Coordinates of C-alpha atoms in Angstrom, one line a residue:
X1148 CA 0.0 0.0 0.0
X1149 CA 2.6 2.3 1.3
X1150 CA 4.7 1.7 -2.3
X1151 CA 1.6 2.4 -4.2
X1152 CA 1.1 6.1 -2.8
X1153 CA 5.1 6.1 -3.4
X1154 CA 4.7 5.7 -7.0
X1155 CA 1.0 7.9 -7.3
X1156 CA 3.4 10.7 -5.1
X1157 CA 5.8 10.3 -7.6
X1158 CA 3.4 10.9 -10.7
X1159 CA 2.0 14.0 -9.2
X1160 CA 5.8 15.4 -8.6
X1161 CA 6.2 14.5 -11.8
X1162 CA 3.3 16.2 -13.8
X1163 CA 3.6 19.5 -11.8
X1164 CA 6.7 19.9 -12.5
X1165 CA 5.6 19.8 -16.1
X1166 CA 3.1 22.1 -15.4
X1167 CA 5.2 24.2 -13.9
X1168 CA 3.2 24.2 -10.5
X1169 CA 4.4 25.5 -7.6
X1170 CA 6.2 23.8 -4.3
X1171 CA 3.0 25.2 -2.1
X1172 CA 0.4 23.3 -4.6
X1173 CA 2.5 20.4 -4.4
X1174 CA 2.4 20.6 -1.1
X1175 CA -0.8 20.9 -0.2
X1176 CA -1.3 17.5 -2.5
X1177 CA 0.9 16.1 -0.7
X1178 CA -0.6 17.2 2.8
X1179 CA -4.2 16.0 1.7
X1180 CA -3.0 12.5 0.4
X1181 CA 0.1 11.3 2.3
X1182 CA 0.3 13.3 5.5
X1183 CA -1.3 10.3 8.0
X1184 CA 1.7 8.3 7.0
X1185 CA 4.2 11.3 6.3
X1186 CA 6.3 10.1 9.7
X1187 CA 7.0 6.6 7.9
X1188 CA 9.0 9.2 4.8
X1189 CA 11.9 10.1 7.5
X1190 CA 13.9 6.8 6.5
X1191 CA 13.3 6.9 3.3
X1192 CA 17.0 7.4 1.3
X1193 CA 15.9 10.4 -0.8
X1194 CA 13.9 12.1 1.4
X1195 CA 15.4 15.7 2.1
X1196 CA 13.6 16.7 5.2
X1197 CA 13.8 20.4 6.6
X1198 CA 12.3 22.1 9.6
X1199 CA 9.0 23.0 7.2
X1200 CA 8.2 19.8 5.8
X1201 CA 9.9 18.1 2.6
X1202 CA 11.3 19.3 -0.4
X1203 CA 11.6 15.9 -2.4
X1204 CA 15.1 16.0 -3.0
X1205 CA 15.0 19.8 -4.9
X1206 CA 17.5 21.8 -4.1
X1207 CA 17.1 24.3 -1.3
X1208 CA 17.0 28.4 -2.3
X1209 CA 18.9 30.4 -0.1
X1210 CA 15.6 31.2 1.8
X1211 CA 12.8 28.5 2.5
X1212 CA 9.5 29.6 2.1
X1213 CA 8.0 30.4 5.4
X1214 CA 4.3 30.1 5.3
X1215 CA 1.1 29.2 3.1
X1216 CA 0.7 31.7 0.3
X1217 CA -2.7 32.5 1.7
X1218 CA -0.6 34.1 4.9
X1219 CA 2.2 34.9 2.9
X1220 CA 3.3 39.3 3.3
X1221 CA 3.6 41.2 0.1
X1222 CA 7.1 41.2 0.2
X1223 CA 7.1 37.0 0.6
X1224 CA 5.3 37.2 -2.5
X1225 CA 7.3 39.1 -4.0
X1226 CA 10.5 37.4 -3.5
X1227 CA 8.9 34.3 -3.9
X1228 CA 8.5 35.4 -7.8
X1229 CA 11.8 36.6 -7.6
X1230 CA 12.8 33.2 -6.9
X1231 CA 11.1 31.4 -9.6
X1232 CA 12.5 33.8 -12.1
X1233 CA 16.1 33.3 -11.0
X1234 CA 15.5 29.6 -11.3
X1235 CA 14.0 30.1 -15.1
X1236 CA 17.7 32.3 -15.4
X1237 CA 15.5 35.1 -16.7
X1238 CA 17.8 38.0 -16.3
X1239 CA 16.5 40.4 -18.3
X1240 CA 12.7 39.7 -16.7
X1241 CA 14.2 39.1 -13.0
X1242 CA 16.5 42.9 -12.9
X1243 CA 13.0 44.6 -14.5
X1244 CA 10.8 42.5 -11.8
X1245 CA 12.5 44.0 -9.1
X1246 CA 13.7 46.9 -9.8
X1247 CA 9.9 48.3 -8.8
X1248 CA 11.4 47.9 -5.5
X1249 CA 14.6 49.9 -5.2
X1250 CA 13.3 51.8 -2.6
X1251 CA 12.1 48.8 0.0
X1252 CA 13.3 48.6 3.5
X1253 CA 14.0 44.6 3.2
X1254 CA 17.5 43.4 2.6
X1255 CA 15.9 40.3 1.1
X1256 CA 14.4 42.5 -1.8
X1257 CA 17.8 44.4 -1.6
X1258 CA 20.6 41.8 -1.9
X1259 CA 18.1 39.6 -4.6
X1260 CA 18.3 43.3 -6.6
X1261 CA 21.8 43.8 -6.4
X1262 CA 22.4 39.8 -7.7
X1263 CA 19.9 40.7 -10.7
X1264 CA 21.4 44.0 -11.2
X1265 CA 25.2 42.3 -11.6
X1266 CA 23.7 39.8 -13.5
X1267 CA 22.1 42.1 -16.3
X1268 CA 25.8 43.6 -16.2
X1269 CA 27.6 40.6 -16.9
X1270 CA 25.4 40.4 -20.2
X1271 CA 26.2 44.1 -21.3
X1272 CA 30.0 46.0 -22.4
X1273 CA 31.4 48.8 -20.6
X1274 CA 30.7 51.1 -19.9
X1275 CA 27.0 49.9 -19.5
X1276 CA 28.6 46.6 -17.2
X1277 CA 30.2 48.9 -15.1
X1278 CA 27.0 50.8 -14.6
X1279 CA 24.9 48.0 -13.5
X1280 CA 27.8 47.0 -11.2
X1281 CA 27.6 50.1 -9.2
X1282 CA 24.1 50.3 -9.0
X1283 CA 24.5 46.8 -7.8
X1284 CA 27.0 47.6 -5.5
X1285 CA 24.6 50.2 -3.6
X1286 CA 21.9 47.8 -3.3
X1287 CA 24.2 45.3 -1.6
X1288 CA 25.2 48.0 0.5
X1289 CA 21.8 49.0 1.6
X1290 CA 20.9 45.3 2.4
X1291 CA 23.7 45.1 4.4
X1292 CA 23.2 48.4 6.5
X1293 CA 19.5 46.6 7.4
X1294 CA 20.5 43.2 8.1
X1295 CA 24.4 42.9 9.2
X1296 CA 22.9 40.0 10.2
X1297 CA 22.1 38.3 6.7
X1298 CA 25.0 36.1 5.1
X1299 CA 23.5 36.7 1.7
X1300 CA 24.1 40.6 2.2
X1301 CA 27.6 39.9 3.1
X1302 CA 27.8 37.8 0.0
X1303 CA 27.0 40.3 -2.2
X1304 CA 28.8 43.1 -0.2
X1305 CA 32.0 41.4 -1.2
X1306 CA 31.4 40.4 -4.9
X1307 CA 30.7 44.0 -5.8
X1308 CA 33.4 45.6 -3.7
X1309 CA 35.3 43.1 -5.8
X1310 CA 33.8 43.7 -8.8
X1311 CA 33.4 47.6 -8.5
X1312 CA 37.1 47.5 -7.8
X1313 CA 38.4 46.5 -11.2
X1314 CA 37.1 49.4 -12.2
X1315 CA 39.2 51.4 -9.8
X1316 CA 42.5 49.6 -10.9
X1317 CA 44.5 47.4 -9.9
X1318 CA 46.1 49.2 -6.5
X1319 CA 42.6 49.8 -5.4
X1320 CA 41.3 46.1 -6.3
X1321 CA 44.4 44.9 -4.1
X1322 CA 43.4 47.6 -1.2
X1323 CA 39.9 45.6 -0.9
X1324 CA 41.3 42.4 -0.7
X1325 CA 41.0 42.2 3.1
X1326 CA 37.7 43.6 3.5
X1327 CA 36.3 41.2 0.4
X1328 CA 37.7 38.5 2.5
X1329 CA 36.2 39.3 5.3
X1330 CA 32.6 39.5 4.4
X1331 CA 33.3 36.4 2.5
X1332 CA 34.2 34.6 5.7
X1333 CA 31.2 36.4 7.8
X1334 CA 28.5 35.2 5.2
X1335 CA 30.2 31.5 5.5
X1336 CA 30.0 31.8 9.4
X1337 CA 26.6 33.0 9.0
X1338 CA 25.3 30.1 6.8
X1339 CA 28.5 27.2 6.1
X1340 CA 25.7 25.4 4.2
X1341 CA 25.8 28.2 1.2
X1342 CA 27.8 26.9 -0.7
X1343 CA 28.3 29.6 -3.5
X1344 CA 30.2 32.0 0.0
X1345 CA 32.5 28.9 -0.1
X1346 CA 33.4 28.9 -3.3
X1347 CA 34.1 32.6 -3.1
X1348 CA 36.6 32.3 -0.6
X1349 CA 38.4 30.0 -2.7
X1350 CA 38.2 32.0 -5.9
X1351 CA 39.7 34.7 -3.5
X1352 CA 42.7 32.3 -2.0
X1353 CA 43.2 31.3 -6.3
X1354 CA 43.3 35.2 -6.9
X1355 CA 46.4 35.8 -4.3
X1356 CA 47.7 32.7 -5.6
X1357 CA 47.8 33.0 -9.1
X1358 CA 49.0 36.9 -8.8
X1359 CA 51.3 37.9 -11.5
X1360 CA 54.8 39.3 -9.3
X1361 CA 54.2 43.2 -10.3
X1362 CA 50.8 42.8 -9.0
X1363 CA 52.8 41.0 -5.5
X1364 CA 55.2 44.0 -5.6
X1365 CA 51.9 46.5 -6.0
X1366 CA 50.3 44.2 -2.7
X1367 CA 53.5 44.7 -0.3
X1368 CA 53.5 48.8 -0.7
X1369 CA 49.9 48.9 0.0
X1370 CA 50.0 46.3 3.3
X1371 CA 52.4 45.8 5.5
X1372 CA 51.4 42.0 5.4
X1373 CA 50.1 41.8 1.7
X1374 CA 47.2 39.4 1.4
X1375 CA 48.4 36.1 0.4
X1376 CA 47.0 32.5 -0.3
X1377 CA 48.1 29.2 -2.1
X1378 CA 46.6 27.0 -4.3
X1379 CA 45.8 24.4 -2.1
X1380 CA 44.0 26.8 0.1
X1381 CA 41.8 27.5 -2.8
X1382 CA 41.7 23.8 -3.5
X1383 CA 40.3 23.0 0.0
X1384 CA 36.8 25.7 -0.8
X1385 CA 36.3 24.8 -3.7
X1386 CA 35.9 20.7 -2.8
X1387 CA 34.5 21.6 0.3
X1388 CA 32.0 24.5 -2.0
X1389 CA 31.4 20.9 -4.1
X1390 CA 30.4 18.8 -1.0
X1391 CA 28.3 20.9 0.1
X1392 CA 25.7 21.0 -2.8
X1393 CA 27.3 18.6 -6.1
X1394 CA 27.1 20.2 -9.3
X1395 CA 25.7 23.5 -8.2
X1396 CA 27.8 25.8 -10.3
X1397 CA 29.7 25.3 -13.5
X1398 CA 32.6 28.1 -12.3
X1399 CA 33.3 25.6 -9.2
X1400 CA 33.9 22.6 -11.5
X1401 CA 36.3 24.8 -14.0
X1402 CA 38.0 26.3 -11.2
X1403 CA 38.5 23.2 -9.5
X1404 CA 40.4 22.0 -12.8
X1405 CA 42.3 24.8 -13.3
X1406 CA 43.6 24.7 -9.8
X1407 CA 44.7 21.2 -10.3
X1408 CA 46.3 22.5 -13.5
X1409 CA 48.4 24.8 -11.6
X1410 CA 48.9 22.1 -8.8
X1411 CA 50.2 19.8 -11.9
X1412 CA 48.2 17.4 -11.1
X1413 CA 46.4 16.7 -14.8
X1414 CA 44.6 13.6 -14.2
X1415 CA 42.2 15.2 -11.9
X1416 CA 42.8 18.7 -14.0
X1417 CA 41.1 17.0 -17.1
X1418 CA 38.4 14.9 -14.8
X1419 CA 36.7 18.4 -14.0
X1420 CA 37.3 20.5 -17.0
X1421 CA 35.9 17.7 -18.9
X1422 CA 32.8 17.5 -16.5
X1423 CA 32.2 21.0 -17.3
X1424 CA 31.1 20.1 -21.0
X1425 CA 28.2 18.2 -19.0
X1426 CA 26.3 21.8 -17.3
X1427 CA 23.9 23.9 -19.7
X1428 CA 24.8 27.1 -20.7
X1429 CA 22.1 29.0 -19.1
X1430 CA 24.1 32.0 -17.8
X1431 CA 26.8 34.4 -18.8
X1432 CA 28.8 32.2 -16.1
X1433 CA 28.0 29.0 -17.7
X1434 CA 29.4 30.5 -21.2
X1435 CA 32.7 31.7 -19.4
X1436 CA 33.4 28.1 -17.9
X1437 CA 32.9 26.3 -20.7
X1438 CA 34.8 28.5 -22.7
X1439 CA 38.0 28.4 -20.4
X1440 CA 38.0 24.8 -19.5
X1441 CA 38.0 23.8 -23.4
X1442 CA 40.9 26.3 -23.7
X1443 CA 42.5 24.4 -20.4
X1444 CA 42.0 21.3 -22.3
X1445 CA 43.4 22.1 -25.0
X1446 CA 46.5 23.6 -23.0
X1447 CA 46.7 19.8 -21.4
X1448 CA 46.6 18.5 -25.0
X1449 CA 43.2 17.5 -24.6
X1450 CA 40.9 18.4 -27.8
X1451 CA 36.8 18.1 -28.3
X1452 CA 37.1 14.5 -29.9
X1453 CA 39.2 12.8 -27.0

């Protein structure tokens, strides 16, 4: 009996998913037809269970939807639509969504504006990219200044200080390092589950790592102790960014081979650049990665046909 509401659970996932229905309607299926024997689900390998209920294995946002959408605020509606966009990778439809809201008080709405906003950069030139990064930059910082509190603010924070500081030069990009690094470790403290914050740290350690010796000489005028990392430090986030959540972002797989490239170490080097082949290009991201790790092949000998 219990395997047969298994398999009718199954086909409802399965056609609403299709039908592009949402988690609460699923839900609420799920509550009507299965919730007498929901306890017996806990053991079930498969089952991701959370605090609110199940989530049937999907992949968590960065914010779990917090009640019915009969009791839901405004705002939870609104970034609940938010959501679904980012998920569809509508850009263009996600940065004009919110935008209605530059002016709200929530550092939800804020940091989600500032990720749309640098993502309708990445898909622009200068000087229109740099725009949109500075506009993004001052909705990170807004979030932030409400919610010191929120890793995702943090997060953002130090992607567009970053980001905001190529534009500045090289001397000024250096003279963020520290601060960069430390929201990056605040938002992991704040949330070591997210693992995109990881994955930033170790971008940061490949950064210091991998910089050219004027850029070092550039570093040690600026600090007294210049910021410095190693490729194995960047090694360590990016597996760990990988344990935490498997195949979450095709930059983390690339990078993870072009660190073992510089570690010489080209066995595991061509294991993940060839794994990025296997991601979508959905995103500007996606393009980049895939671009770089076929050029990264190609540096280990490695060509399309092999």
């Amino acid at each position: 009996m219990f395997r047969r509401k298994l398999r009718l659970l199954q086909s409802i996932w399965t056609f609403c998913r299709r039908n592009q229905q949402s988690r609460q309607q699923i839900r609420k299926i799920f509550t009507k037809q299965f919730l007498p024997s929901a306890s017996r689900w806990l053991l079930l390998p498969g089952a991701v269970v959370t605090m609110r209920g199940f989530t049937f294995g999907m992949r968590p946002s960065e914010k779990e939807p917090e009640a019915t959408s009969a009791s839901k605020s405004p705002e939870e509606k609104i970034i609940e639509q938010a959501d679904e966009l980012f998920d569809k990778s509508d850009t263009l439809a996600l940065y004009d969504y919110l935008i209605q809201y530059k002016d709200s008080s929530n550092d939800e709405l804020l940091w989600r504006l500032a990720r749309a906003a640098t993502d309708k950069g990445k898909l622009l030139k200068d000087p229109a990219k740099r725009d949109y990064y500075y506009e993004a930059f001052k909705y990170a910082k807004m979030a932030l200044e409400k919610n010191p509190n929120n890793f995702a603010c943090h997060k953002w924070y130090a992607i567009l200080l970053d980001y905001t500081g190529e534009y500045e030069g090289t001397k000024q990009r250096i003279a963020n390092a520290y601060e960069v690094k430390e929201h990056f470790l605040k938002a992991v403290e704040l949330n070591p589950k997210d693992a995109t914050s990881v994955h930033s740290l170790g971008y940061w350690c490949f950064l210091f790592a991998d910089l050219p010796w004027y850029q070092q000489k550039i570093a040690s005028v600026i600090f007294t102790t210049p910021p410095t990392s190693t490729y194995e430090e960047a090694l360590k986030f990016f597996l760990e960014a990988e344990r935490i959540d498997p195949g979450f972002y095709s930059m983390n797989t690339m990078m993870l081979g072009k660190t073992y490239v510089r570690l010489k170490e080209n066995a595991r080097a061509i294991y993940h650049l060839k794994k990025v082949k296997s991601f979508p290009v959905k995103t500007v991201d996606d393009e980049k990665a895939h671009k770089e790790a076929a050029e990264l092949l190609r540096g280990l000998g490695v060509h399309d046909h092999d």
